[in-house]
Amino acid sequence: MLGVVDCNNFFVSCEKAFNPALEGRAVVVLSNNDGCVVSRSQEAKDMGIKMGVPAYQLTEQMCLRVVSAEEIKERKGKSVSLGGFKGEVVAFSSNYRLYGDMSRRVMTLLQEMVPCMEIYSIDECFVSFKGMSAGQIAAKAQEIVYKIRKYTGIPVCVGIAHTKTLAKVANRYAKKYKGYHGWCMIDTEEKRVKALQQMEIGDVWGIGRRYAKFLKGEGVNTAYAFTCKSAWWVKKNMGVVGLRTQMELNGEPVAQLDVREEKKSITTSRSFGEMVSTLEELESAVSNFASSCAAKLRQQGSAAGCITVYILTNFFREDLPKYYNSITLQFPEATCSTLEMVNHALTGLKQIYRKGYLYKKAGVLVEDIVPNTGVQQNLFEQTDTEKMRCINAVLDSVNARYGRNALKIAVQGGFGTQAEDKWTMKRNSLSGNYTTDLNDIIDIKA
DNA sequence: TCTGGGGTCCTAGGACCC
DNA sequence: TCTGGGGTCCTAGGACCC
């Protein structure tokens, strides 16, 4: 048996953990540049706020008043009339430093409780219950829910079954019904069939929008109906990926616990706070992204064989000319050096940059990732790799001590120049770094 | 009417996940 | 006015080999 542990409304729960005034309120966390809703409290879901809606639509289309946490605090518990609004929602800018650290705390706790686990995303983890009886698993699930809530303030749900896909089904029921107290186990054929009969096909892990639409068109509306289709039909219409999903729903394990440490590709990209047009502005952005990719590579002990740079205009704007281009450059030798990454990224940028467009987003992607220790040497390569290694070591140690980007290369900017203000993102309602910055530690009146 | 059979490698694009 | 960021895996098709 295996389980999937999933944090409830993770980003919102992180904000709530440090701000009791949010209890009982509709709360959302927005994506970068305060763009879209990416996390919602139960109250916000109940108000009909959908995942991924643009923030401005909360007011314009849903007629909700969007307030910041500061405004709530200033009211000091006094009630305020809604005016013409239909409701009120508290919005936060996304604070990834906080969420990343809270995630690390949750995963560390989990690690102490289970023999083997796979961190699947910032808020989700598959765990192994190998060799445990049903009774032991139930006790372990309760321990997980209790301890994580108690030690971090984050509510989690546990789904348990024979396969990952069924565990995800179980997790859904654990979330949906309060009576389960945060955990649900599918361990009999009867439970499996019943769970799948009540599950809409589009809610199955691995069935996205496209396939859900296709399947409904074929009269397959529930997860159970999907398991009744022939394997041949599924393979023909949905490929081996669809077939695997079907097998997993039938209780045949296909997906194993994946404990791989290294990523196969790493990317850093941002939409800009304001659109930019000059090469200098893009150079500042792209060099920051490349430098971030290099740091991420070194963190996982890897080197990359190639680097891709891309730039694009705002494709939501019908009134402006559109442009997208990308370029991939090969490194002579796989590398994780900041200087080399930035150098190549800027070379690529110059080749794809066109004057006369308003750019909205840029990104850097590194691939062909190999362990840093096993880099294939290039006979004709002239770079002094030892010198680069030293520079990077200094870069990392200074930044570990004094904060990210405390030491950087000049082209990255950040000296209060105009080129930089424009592309850096808007985050108007950012919460504090309660767990990673001494200045932001919360005050408690005892 | 009919046009071989068996491979490898690479890339772009699509589907999915959170 | 305003629309995120970071991943994985598979497939089809093209170019090439004998």
CSV table of C-alpha atoms (C1' of nucleotides) in Angstrom, one decimal:
chain,number,residue,atom,x,y,z
A,1,MET,CA,0.0,0.0,0.0
A,2,LEU,CA,1.1,3.6,-0.6
A,3,GLY,CA,-0.3,6.9,0.4
A,4,VAL,CA,-0.4,10.4,-0.9
A,5,VAL,CA,-0.2,13.3,1.6
A,6,ASP,CA,-1.5,16.5,0.2
A,7,CYS,CA,-1.6,19.9,2.0
A,8,ASN,CA,-5.1,21.5,2.0
A,9,ASN,CA,-5.2,24.9,0.2
A,10,PHE,CA,-1.4,25.0,0.7
A,11,PHE,CA,-0.4,28.7,0.0
A,12,VAL,CA,-3.5,30.0,1.8
A,13,SER,CA,-2.8,27.7,4.7
A,14,CYS,CA,0.7,29.0,5.0
A,15,GLU,CA,-0.6,32.6,5.3
A,16,LYS,CA,-3.3,31.5,7.8
A,17,ALA,CA,-0.7,29.8,10.0
A,18,PHE,CA,0.8,33.2,10.8
A,19,ASN,CA,-2.4,35.3,10.8
A,20,PRO,CA,-5.3,34.2,12.9
A,21,ALA,CA,-7.4,37.1,11.8
A,22,LEU,CA,-7.9,35.3,8.5
A,23,GLU,CA,-9.8,32.5,10.1
A,24,GLY,CA,-13.3,32.1,8.7
A,25,ARG,CA,-12.6,34.6,5.8
A,26,ALA,CA,-12.4,34.1,2.1
A,27,VAL,CA,-8.6,34.2,1.3
A,28,VAL,CA,-6.8,33.8,-1.9
A,29,VAL,CA,-3.1,33.9,-3.0
A,30,LEU,CA,-2.3,35.4,-6.3
A,31,SER,CA,0.4,34.3,-8.9
A,32,ASN,CA,3.4,36.5,-9.7
A,33,ASN,CA,2.6,40.1,-10.6
A,34,ASP,CA,-0.6,39.6,-8.7
A,35,GLY,CA,-2.0,38.0,-11.8
A,36,CYS,CA,-4.2,35.0,-11.2
A,37,VAL,CA,-5.8,33.2,-8.2
A,38,VAL,CA,-3.6,30.2,-7.5
A,39,SER,CA,-4.8,29.1,-4.0
A,40,ARG,CA,-8.1,29.5,-2.3
A,41,SER,CA,-9.5,29.0,1.2
A,42,GLN,CA,-12.6,26.9,1.5
A,43,GLU,CA,-14.6,30.1,2.0
A,44,ALA,CA,-13.2,31.5,-1.2
A,45,LYS,CA,-14.1,28.2,-3.0
A,46,ASP,CA,-17.6,28.4,-1.6
A,47,MET,CA,-18.0,31.9,-3.0
A,48,GLY,CA,-17.5,30.5,-6.5
A,49,ILE,CA,-13.9,31.8,-7.0
A,50,LYS,CA,-12.4,29.4,-9.6
A,51,MET,CA,-8.8,28.3,-9.8
A,52,GLY,CA,-6.7,30.4,-12.2
A,53,VAL,CA,-9.1,33.4,-12.6
A,54,PRO,CA,-7.4,36.8,-13.3
A,55,ALA,CA,-7.4,38.9,-10.1
A,56,TYR,CA,-9.1,41.9,-11.7
A,57,GLN,CA,-12.1,39.7,-12.5
A,58,LEU,CA,-12.8,39.2,-8.8
A,59,THR,CA,-14.0,42.8,-8.7
A,60,GLU,CA,-15.1,43.3,-12.3
A,61,GLN,CA,-17.0,40.1,-12.9
A,62,MET,CA,-17.8,38.7,-9.5
A,63,CYS,CA,-18.4,42.0,-7.8
A,64,LEU,CA,-16.2,41.2,-4.8
A,65,ARG,CA,-14.2,43.7,-2.7
A,66,VAL,CA,-10.6,42.7,-2.7
A,67,VAL,CA,-8.8,43.7,0.5
A,68,SER,CA,-5.3,43.3,1.9
A,69,ALA,CA,-4.3,41.7,5.2
A,70,GLU,CA,-3.3,45.2,6.4
A,71,GLU,CA,-6.8,46.5,5.9
A,72,ILE,CA,-8.2,43.7,7.9
A,73,LYS,CA,-5.7,44.4,10.7
A,74,GLU,CA,-6.5,48.1,10.8
A,75,ARG,CA,-10.2,47.4,11.3
A,76,LYS,CA,-9.4,45.8,14.6
A,77,GLY,CA,-12.4,43.5,14.4
A,78,LYS,CA,-14.9,46.3,13.7
A,79,SER,CA,-17.4,45.3,11.0
A,80,VAL,CA,-17.5,47.2,7.8
A,81,SER,CA,-20.4,47.5,5.5
A,82,LEU,CA,-20.1,45.8,2.1
A,83,GLY,CA,-21.4,48.7,0.2
A,84,GLY,CA,-22.3,47.6,-3.3
A,85,PHE,CA,-20.2,44.5,-3.2
A,86,LYS,CA,-21.5,40.9,-3.0
A,87,GLY,CA,-18.7,39.8,-0.7
A,88,GLU,CA,-15.1,40.4,0.5
A,89,VAL,CA,-12.0,38.5,-0.2
A,90,VAL,CA,-8.5,38.9,1.3
A,91,ALA,CA,-5.8,38.6,-1.4
A,92,PHE,CA,-2.1,38.0,-0.9
A,93,SER,CA,0.8,38.2,-3.4
A,94,SER,CA,2.6,34.9,-3.6
A,95,ASN,CA,5.4,34.6,-1.1
A,96,TYR,CA,7.5,31.6,-2.3
A,97,ARG,CA,10.1,32.0,0.3
A,98,LEU,CA,7.6,31.4,3.0
A,99,TYR,CA,5.8,28.5,1.1
A,100,GLY,CA,9.1,26.9,0.2
A,101,ASP,CA,10.2,26.9,3.8
A,102,MET,CA,6.9,25.6,5.1
A,103,SER,CA,7.0,22.9,2.5
A,104,ARG,CA,10.5,21.9,3.7
A,105,ARG,CA,9.1,21.7,7.3
A,106,VAL,CA,6.2,19.5,6.3
A,107,MET,CA,8.4,17.1,4.3
A,108,THR,CA,11.0,16.9,7.0
A,109,LEU,CA,8.3,15.8,9.5
A,110,LEU,CA,7.0,13.3,7.0
A,111,GLN,CA,10.4,11.9,6.5
A,112,GLU,CA,10.6,11.0,10.2
A,113,MET,CA,7.3,9.1,10.0
A,114,VAL,CA,7.6,6.9,6.9
A,115,PRO,CA,10.3,4.6,5.6
A,116,CYS,CA,10.3,5.9,2.0
A,117,MET,CA,8.8,8.9,0.2
A,118,GLU,CA,8.6,10.8,-3.1
A,119,ILE,CA,8.2,14.6,-2.9
A,120,TYR,CA,5.8,15.2,-5.8
A,121,SER,CA,5.3,18.9,-5.6
A,122,ILE,CA,5.6,21.8,-3.1
A,123,ASP,CA,2.5,20.6,-1.3
A,124,GLU,CA,2.3,16.9,-2.1
A,125,CYS,CA,4.2,13.7,-1.3
A,126,PHE,CA,3.8,10.0,-2.0
A,127,VAL,CA,4.7,7.8,0.9
A,128,SER,CA,5.3,4.0,1.3
A,129,PHE,CA,3.4,1.9,3.8
A,130,LYS,CA,5.3,-1.2,2.8
A,131,GLY,CA,4.9,-4.2,5.1
A,132,MET,CA,2.3,-2.6,7.4
A,133,SER,CA,-1.1,-4.0,8.3
A,134,ALA,CA,-4.3,-2.1,7.6
A,135,GLY,CA,-4.5,-1.2,11.3
A,136,GLN,CA,-1.0,0.1,11.4
A,137,ILE,CA,-1.5,2.1,8.2
A,138,ALA,CA,-4.6,3.7,9.7
A,139,ALA,CA,-2.7,4.6,12.8
A,140,LYS,CA,0.1,6.0,10.8
A,141,ALA,CA,-2.2,8.1,8.6
A,142,GLN,CA,-3.8,9.6,11.8
A,143,GLU,CA,-0.3,10.4,13.2
A,144,ILE,CA,0.6,12.2,9.9
A,145,VAL,CA,-2.5,14.4,9.9
A,146,TYR,CA,-2.1,15.2,13.6
A,147,LYS,CA,1.6,15.9,13.8
A,148,ILE,CA,1.8,18.0,10.6
A,149,ARG,CA,-1.1,20.2,11.8
A,150,LYS,CA,0.3,20.4,15.3
A,151,TYR,CA,3.9,21.2,14.4
A,152,THR,CA,3.4,23.4,11.3
A,153,GLY,CA,-0.2,24.7,11.4
A,154,ILE,CA,-0.8,23.2,7.9
A,155,PRO,CA,-3.8,20.9,7.5
A,156,VAL,CA,-3.1,17.8,5.3
A,157,CYS,CA,-5.1,14.9,4.0
A,158,VAL,CA,-3.9,11.3,3.4
A,159,GLY,CA,-5.2,9.0,0.6
A,160,ILE,CA,-4.2,5.3,0.8
A,161,ALA,CA,-4.6,2.6,-1.8
A,162,HIS,CA,-2.6,0.0,-3.9
A,163,THR,CA,-1.7,2.4,-6.7
A,164,LYS,CA,-0.8,6.1,-6.9
A,165,THR,CA,-3.9,6.9,-9.0
A,166,LEU,CA,-6.2,5.2,-6.5
A,167,ALA,CA,-4.4,6.9,-3.6
A,168,LYS,CA,-5.2,10.2,-5.3
A,169,VAL,CA,-8.9,9.1,-5.5
A,170,ALA,CA,-8.8,8.3,-1.8
A,171,ASN,CA,-7.2,11.6,-1.0
A,172,ARG,CA,-10.0,13.4,-2.8
A,173,TYR,CA,-12.6,11.7,-0.6
A,174,ALA,CA,-10.5,12.4,2.5
A,175,LYS,CA,-10.7,16.1,1.6
A,176,LYS,CA,-14.3,16.1,0.7
A,177,TYR,CA,-15.9,14.4,3.7
A,178,LYS,CA,-15.2,15.8,7.1
A,179,GLY,CA,-16.2,12.5,8.7
A,180,TYR,CA,-13.0,10.9,7.5
A,181,HIS,CA,-10.9,13.1,9.7
A,182,GLY,CA,-8.3,13.8,7.0
A,183,TRP,CA,-7.6,10.3,5.8
A,184,CYS,CA,-9.2,7.6,3.6
A,185,MET,CA,-8.2,4.2,2.5
A,186,ILE,CA,-9.4,2.2,-0.5
A,187,ASP,CA,-8.4,-1.4,0.5
A,188,THR,CA,-11.3,-3.5,-0.8
A,189,GLU,CA,-12.8,-4.1,-4.2
A,190,GLU,CA,-16.2,-2.8,-2.9
A,191,LYS,CA,-14.7,0.5,-1.8
A,192,ARG,CA,-12.8,0.9,-5.1
A,193,VAL,CA,-15.9,0.4,-7.3
A,194,LYS,CA,-18.0,2.7,-5.1
A,195,ALA,CA,-15.3,5.4,-5.1
A,196,LEU,CA,-14.9,5.3,-8.9
A,197,GLN,CA,-18.6,5.3,-9.6
A,198,GLN,CA,-19.0,8.6,-7.7
A,199,MET,CA,-15.9,10.2,-9.3
A,200,GLU,CA,-16.3,12.4,-12.4
A,201,ILE,CA,-13.9,11.4,-15.1
A,202,GLY,CA,-12.3,14.9,-15.3
A,203,ASP,CA,-11.3,14.6,-11.6
A,204,VAL,CA,-9.1,11.6,-12.2
A,205,TRP,CA,-5.3,12.1,-11.9
A,206,GLY,CA,-4.0,12.0,-15.4
A,207,ILE,CA,-7.2,12.9,-17.2
A,208,GLY,CA,-6.9,16.6,-18.2
A,209,ARG,CA,-9.3,18.9,-19.9
A,210,ARG,CA,-8.7,17.5,-23.4
A,211,TYR,CA,-9.3,13.9,-22.5
A,212,ALA,CA,-12.2,14.7,-20.2
A,213,LYS,CA,-14.0,16.4,-23.1
A,214,PHE,CA,-13.2,13.5,-25.4
A,215,LEU,CA,-14.3,10.8,-22.9
A,216,LYS,CA,-17.6,12.6,-22.1
A,217,GLY,CA,-18.3,12.8,-25.8
A,218,GLU,CA,-17.9,9.0,-25.9
A,219,GLY,CA,-20.3,8.6,-23.0
A,220,VAL,CA,-17.7,8.0,-20.4
A,221,ASN,CA,-18.7,10.2,-17.5
A,222,THR,CA,-17.2,8.5,-14.4
A,223,ALA,CA,-13.9,7.0,-13.5
A,224,TYR,CA,-15.8,3.7,-13.2
A,225,ALA,CA,-17.1,3.9,-16.8
A,226,PHE,CA,-13.5,4.5,-17.9
A,227,THR,CA,-12.3,1.3,-16.3
A,228,CYS,CA,-15.0,-0.6,-18.2
A,229,LYS,CA,-13.6,0.4,-21.6
A,230,SER,CA,-11.4,-2.1,-23.3
A,231,ALA,CA,-7.6,-1.7,-22.9
A,232,TRP,CA,-7.4,-1.7,-26.7
A,233,TRP,CA,-9.8,1.2,-27.1
A,234,VAL,CA,-8.0,3.2,-24.4
A,235,LYS,CA,-4.6,2.6,-25.9
A,236,LYS,CA,-5.8,3.5,-29.4
A,237,ASN,CA,-7.4,6.8,-28.3
A,238,MET,CA,-5.2,7.9,-25.4
A,239,GLY,CA,-1.9,6.2,-25.9
A,240,VAL,CA,0.1,4.3,-23.2
A,241,VAL,CA,-0.4,7.1,-20.7
A,242,GLY,CA,-4.1,6.7,-20.8
A,243,LEU,CA,-3.7,2.9,-20.6
A,244,ARG,CA,-1.5,3.3,-17.5
A,245,THR,CA,-4.1,5.5,-15.8
A,246,GLN,CA,-6.8,2.8,-16.5
A,247,MET,CA,-4.6,0.0,-15.2
A,248,GLU,CA,-3.9,2.0,-12.0
A,249,LEU,CA,-7.6,2.7,-11.5
A,250,ASN,CA,-8.1,-1.1,-11.8
A,251,GLY,CA,-5.7,-1.6,-9.0
A,252,GLU,CA,-2.7,-2.7,-11.1
A,253,PRO,CA,0.4,-0.7,-9.9
A,254,VAL,CA,2.2,0.9,-12.9
A,255,ALA,CA,3.7,4.0,-11.4
A,256,GLN,CA,6.4,3.3,-8.8
A,257,LEU,CA,7.6,5.6,-6.0
A,258,ASP,CA,10.1,7.8,-7.8
A,259,VAL,CA,12.8,8.9,-5.5
A,260,ARG,CA,15.0,10.6,-8.1
A,261,GLU,CA,16.8,13.6,-6.8
A,262,GLU,CA,18.0,15.5,-9.8
A,263,LYS,CA,15.7,17.3,-12.2
A,264,LYS,CA,16.0,16.7,-15.9
A,265,SER,CA,15.4,20.3,-16.8
A,266,ILE,CA,15.4,23.6,-14.8
A,267,THR,CA,13.9,26.8,-15.8
A,268,THR,CA,13.5,30.4,-14.5
A,269,SER,CA,11.1,32.7,-16.2
A,270,ARG,CA,9.0,35.7,-15.3
A,271,SER,CA,6.3,37.8,-16.7
A,272,PHE,CA,7.4,41.4,-16.4
A,273,GLY,CA,5.7,44.0,-14.1
A,274,GLU,CA,5.7,46.4,-17.0
A,275,MET,CA,6.3,45.6,-20.7
A,276,VAL,CA,9.9,46.4,-21.8
A,277,SER,CA,11.2,47.2,-25.3
A,278,THR,CA,15.0,47.7,-25.1
A,279,LEU,CA,17.8,45.1,-25.3
A,280,GLU,CA,19.3,46.4,-22.1
A,281,GLU,CA,16.2,45.7,-20.1
A,282,LEU,CA,15.9,42.2,-21.5
A,283,GLU,CA,19.6,41.6,-20.8
A,284,SER,CA,19.1,42.5,-17.1
A,285,ALA,CA,16.2,40.1,-16.9
A,286,VAL,CA,17.7,37.2,-18.8
A,287,SER,CA,21.0,37.4,-17.0
A,288,ASN,CA,19.1,37.1,-13.7
A,289,PHE,CA,17.2,34.1,-15.0
A,290,ALA,CA,20.4,32.4,-16.3
A,291,SER,CA,22.2,33.1,-13.0
A,292,SER,CA,19.3,31.6,-11.1
A,293,CYS,CA,19.4,28.5,-13.3
A,294,ALA,CA,23.1,28.1,-12.6
A,295,ALA,CA,22.6,28.4,-8.9
A,296,LYS,CA,19.7,25.8,-9.0
A,297,LEU,CA,22.0,23.4,-10.9
A,298,ARG,CA,24.8,23.7,-8.4
A,299,GLN,CA,22.4,23.2,-5.6
A,300,GLN,CA,21.5,19.7,-7.0
A,301,GLY,CA,25.1,19.0,-7.9
A,302,SER,CA,24.4,19.0,-11.7
A,303,ALA,CA,25.7,20.6,-14.9
A,304,ALA,CA,23.7,21.3,-18.0
A,305,GLY,CA,24.6,20.6,-21.6
A,306,CYS,CA,22.5,23.3,-23.3
A,307,ILE,CA,20.7,26.5,-22.5
A,308,THR,CA,17.5,27.9,-24.1
A,309,VAL,CA,16.5,31.6,-24.0
A,310,TYR,CA,13.1,32.8,-25.1
A,311,ILE,CA,11.3,36.1,-25.2
A,312,LEU,CA,7.7,36.9,-26.0
A,313,THR,CA,5.2,39.8,-26.2
A,314,ASN,CA,1.9,39.9,-24.4
A,315,PHE,CA,-0.3,37.5,-26.4
A,316,PHE,CA,-3.5,38.7,-24.6
A,317,ARG,CA,-3.1,42.1,-26.3
A,318,GLU,CA,-4.8,41.9,-29.6
A,319,ASP,CA,-3.9,45.5,-30.3
A,320,LEU,CA,-0.1,45.0,-30.3
A,321,PRO,CA,2.1,43.1,-32.7
A,322,LYS,CA,3.1,39.7,-31.4
A,323,TYR,CA,6.5,38.1,-31.4
A,324,TYR,CA,7.9,34.9,-29.9
A,325,ASN,CA,11.3,33.5,-30.4
A,326,SER,CA,13.7,31.1,-28.7
A,327,ILE,CA,17.2,29.8,-29.3
A,328,THR,CA,19.1,26.9,-27.8
A,329,LEU,CA,22.8,27.0,-27.5
A,330,GLN,CA,25.1,24.0,-26.7
A,331,PHE,CA,27.8,24.4,-24.1
A,332,PRO,CA,31.2,23.0,-25.2
A,333,GLU,CA,31.3,21.2,-21.9
A,334,ALA,CA,28.4,20.7,-19.5
A,335,THR,CA,28.5,23.5,-17.0
A,336,CYS,CA,26.9,25.0,-13.9
A,337,SER,CA,29.0,28.2,-13.9
A,338,THR,CA,27.1,31.4,-13.5
A,339,LEU,CA,29.5,33.3,-15.8
A,340,GLU,CA,29.2,30.8,-18.6
A,341,MET,CA,25.4,30.5,-18.3
A,342,VAL,CA,24.9,34.3,-18.4
A,343,ASN,CA,27.4,34.7,-21.2
A,344,HIS,CA,25.6,32.1,-23.4
A,345,ALA,CA,22.2,33.4,-22.5
A,346,LEU,CA,23.1,36.9,-23.6
A,347,THR,CA,24.6,35.7,-26.8
A,348,GLY,CA,21.4,33.9,-27.6
A,349,LEU,CA,19.3,36.9,-26.5
A,350,LYS,CA,21.1,39.2,-29.0
A,351,GLN,CA,20.2,36.8,-31.8
A,352,ILE,CA,16.5,36.6,-31.1
A,353,TYR,CA,15.9,40.2,-30.0
A,354,ARG,CA,14.0,42.3,-32.5
A,355,LYS,CA,13.5,46.0,-32.0
A,356,GLY,CA,10.0,47.5,-32.0
A,357,TYR,CA,8.1,45.0,-29.8
A,358,LEU,CA,6.9,45.4,-26.3
A,359,TYR,CA,8.1,42.3,-24.4
A,360,LYS,CA,6.0,40.8,-21.6
A,361,LYS,CA,8.0,37.8,-20.6
A,362,ALA,CA,11.3,36.0,-20.9
A,363,GLY,CA,12.8,32.8,-19.7
A,364,VAL,CA,15.9,30.6,-19.5
A,365,LEU,CA,15.7,26.8,-19.6
A,366,VAL,CA,18.7,24.4,-19.1
A,367,GLU,CA,18.6,20.8,-20.2
A,368,ASP,CA,20.8,17.7,-20.9
A,369,ILE,CA,21.5,17.6,-17.2
A,370,VAL,CA,24.3,15.4,-15.9
A,371,PRO,CA,25.9,14.9,-12.5
A,372,ASN,CA,28.6,17.6,-12.0
A,373,THR,CA,31.1,15.0,-11.2
A,374,GLY,CA,30.8,13.1,-14.4
A,375,VAL,CA,31.1,15.9,-17.0
A,376,GLN,CA,32.5,14.7,-20.3
A,377,GLN,CA,35.6,16.9,-21.0
A,378,ASN,CA,36.0,18.6,-24.3
A,379,LEU,CA,39.5,18.3,-25.8
A,380,PHE,CA,39.3,21.7,-27.4
A,381,GLU,CA,37.7,23.6,-24.6
A,382,GLN,CA,39.8,26.5,-23.4
A,383,THR,CA,37.8,27.7,-20.3
A,384,ASP,CA,39.7,27.5,-17.1
A,385,THR,CA,37.2,25.2,-15.3
A,386,GLU,CA,39.1,25.3,-12.0
A,387,LYS,CA,38.9,29.1,-11.9
A,388,MET,CA,35.2,29.0,-12.7
A,389,ARG,CA,34.6,26.5,-9.9
A,390,CYS,CA,36.3,28.8,-7.4
A,391,ILE,CA,34.3,31.9,-8.6
A,392,ASN,CA,31.0,29.9,-8.2
A,393,ALA,CA,32.0,28.6,-4.8
A,394,VAL,CA,32.6,32.2,-3.6
A,395,LEU,CA,29.3,33.3,-5.2
A,396,ASP,CA,27.4,30.6,-3.4
A,397,SER,CA,29.0,31.0,0.0
A,398,VAL,CA,28.5,34.8,0.0
A,399,ASN,CA,24.9,34.5,-1.1
A,400,ALA,CA,24.2,31.8,1.4
A,401,ARG,CA,25.4,34.1,4.1
A,402,TYR,CA,24.1,37.5,3.0
A,403,GLY,CA,21.0,36.6,1.0
A,404,ARG,CA,20.2,35.8,-2.6
A,405,ASN,CA,21.9,38.0,-5.1
A,406,ALA,CA,24.0,39.8,-2.5
A,407,LEU,CA,26.9,39.1,-4.8
A,408,LYS,CA,26.1,39.1,-8.5
A,409,ILE,CA,27.5,40.2,-11.9
A,410,ALA,CA,27.0,43.7,-13.1
A,411,VAL,CA,24.7,43.0,-16.0
A,412,GLN,CA,22.1,41.6,-13.7
A,413,GLY,CA,21.5,45.2,-12.6
A,414,GLY,CA,19.7,46.0,-9.3
A,415,PHE,CA,21.4,49.3,-8.7
A,416,GLY,CA,18.1,51.2,-8.8
A,417,THR,CA,18.4,51.8,-12.5
A,418,GLN,CA,15.2,52.2,-14.6
A,419,ALA,CA,16.0,49.1,-16.7
A,420,GLU,CA,15.4,47.0,-13.6
A,421,ASP,CA,12.3,48.5,-12.1
A,422,LYS,CA,10.3,47.7,-15.2
A,423,TRP,CA,10.7,44.0,-15.5
A,424,THR,CA,10.7,43.1,-11.8
A,425,MET,CA,7.4,41.8,-10.7
A,426,LYS,CA,4.6,43.6,-8.9
A,427,ARG,CA,3.8,42.2,-5.5
A,428,ASN,CA,1.5,44.6,-3.7
A,429,SER,CA,0.2,42.4,-0.9
A,430,LEU,CA,3.2,40.4,0.2
A,431,SER,CA,3.2,38.8,3.6
A,432,GLY,CA,6.3,38.6,5.8
A,433,ASN,CA,9.1,36.0,5.7
A,434,TYR,CA,8.0,34.7,9.1
A,435,THR,CA,10.3,31.7,9.1
A,436,THR,CA,13.3,32.8,7.2
A,437,ASP,CA,13.9,36.4,8.1
A,438,LEU,CA,14.7,37.5,11.7
A,439,ASN,CA,13.1,40.9,11.0
A,440,ASP,CA,9.8,39.3,10.1
A,441,ILE,CA,9.3,37.1,13.1
A,442,ILE,CA,5.8,37.5,14.5
A,443,ASP,CA,5.0,39.2,17.8
A,444,ILE,CA,3.0,37.2,20.3
A,445,LYS,CA,1.1,38.9,23.2
A,446,ALA,CA,1.0,36.3,25.9
B,1,DT,C1',-4.4,-3.5,-57.4
B,2,DC,C1',0.3,-4.1,-56.6
B,3,DT,C1',5.8,-0.1,-54.5
B,4,DG,C1',10.6,-4.1,-48.5
B,5,DG,C1',11.9,-4.5,-43.8
B,6,DG,C1',14.2,-3.2,-39.9
B,7,DG,C1',16.4,0.0,-37.4
B,8,DT,C1',18.3,4.8,-34.7
B,9,DC,C1',18.3,9.5,-33.4
B,10,DC,C1',16.5,14.0,-33.1
B,11,DT,C1',12.9,17.6,-32.6
B,12,DA,C1',8.6,20.0,-32.0
B,13,DG,C1',4.5,19.8,-30.1
B,14,DG,C1',1.0,18.1,-27.2
B,15,DA,C1',-0.8,16.2,-23.1
B,16,DC,C1',-0.6,16.0,-18.4
B,17,DC,C1',0.7,17.4,-13.3
B,18,DC,C1',1.1,20.9,-9.2
C,1,DT,C1',-4.9,48.6,-17.6
C,2,DC,C1',-5.0,43.9,-15.4
C,3,DT,C1',-4.2,37.0,-17.5
C,4,DG,C1',1.9,32.5,-13.3
C,5,DG,C1',5.8,29.4,-13.0
C,6,DG,C1',8.0,25.0,-13.0
C,7,DG,C1',8.0,20.4,-14.3
C,8,DT,C1',7.5,15.2,-16.8
C,9,DC,C1',6.5,12.1,-20.4
C,10,DC,C1',5.0,10.5,-25.0
C,11,DT,C1',4.3,10.7,-30.0
C,12,DA,C1',4.7,11.7,-34.8
C,13,DG,C1',7.5,12.8,-38.3
C,14,DG,C1',11.8,13.6,-40.6
C,15,DA,C1',16.4,12.3,-41.6
C,16,DC,C1',19.4,9.0,-41.7
C,17,DC,C1',21.5,3.8,-41.8
C,18,DC,C1',21.8,-1.2,-43.9
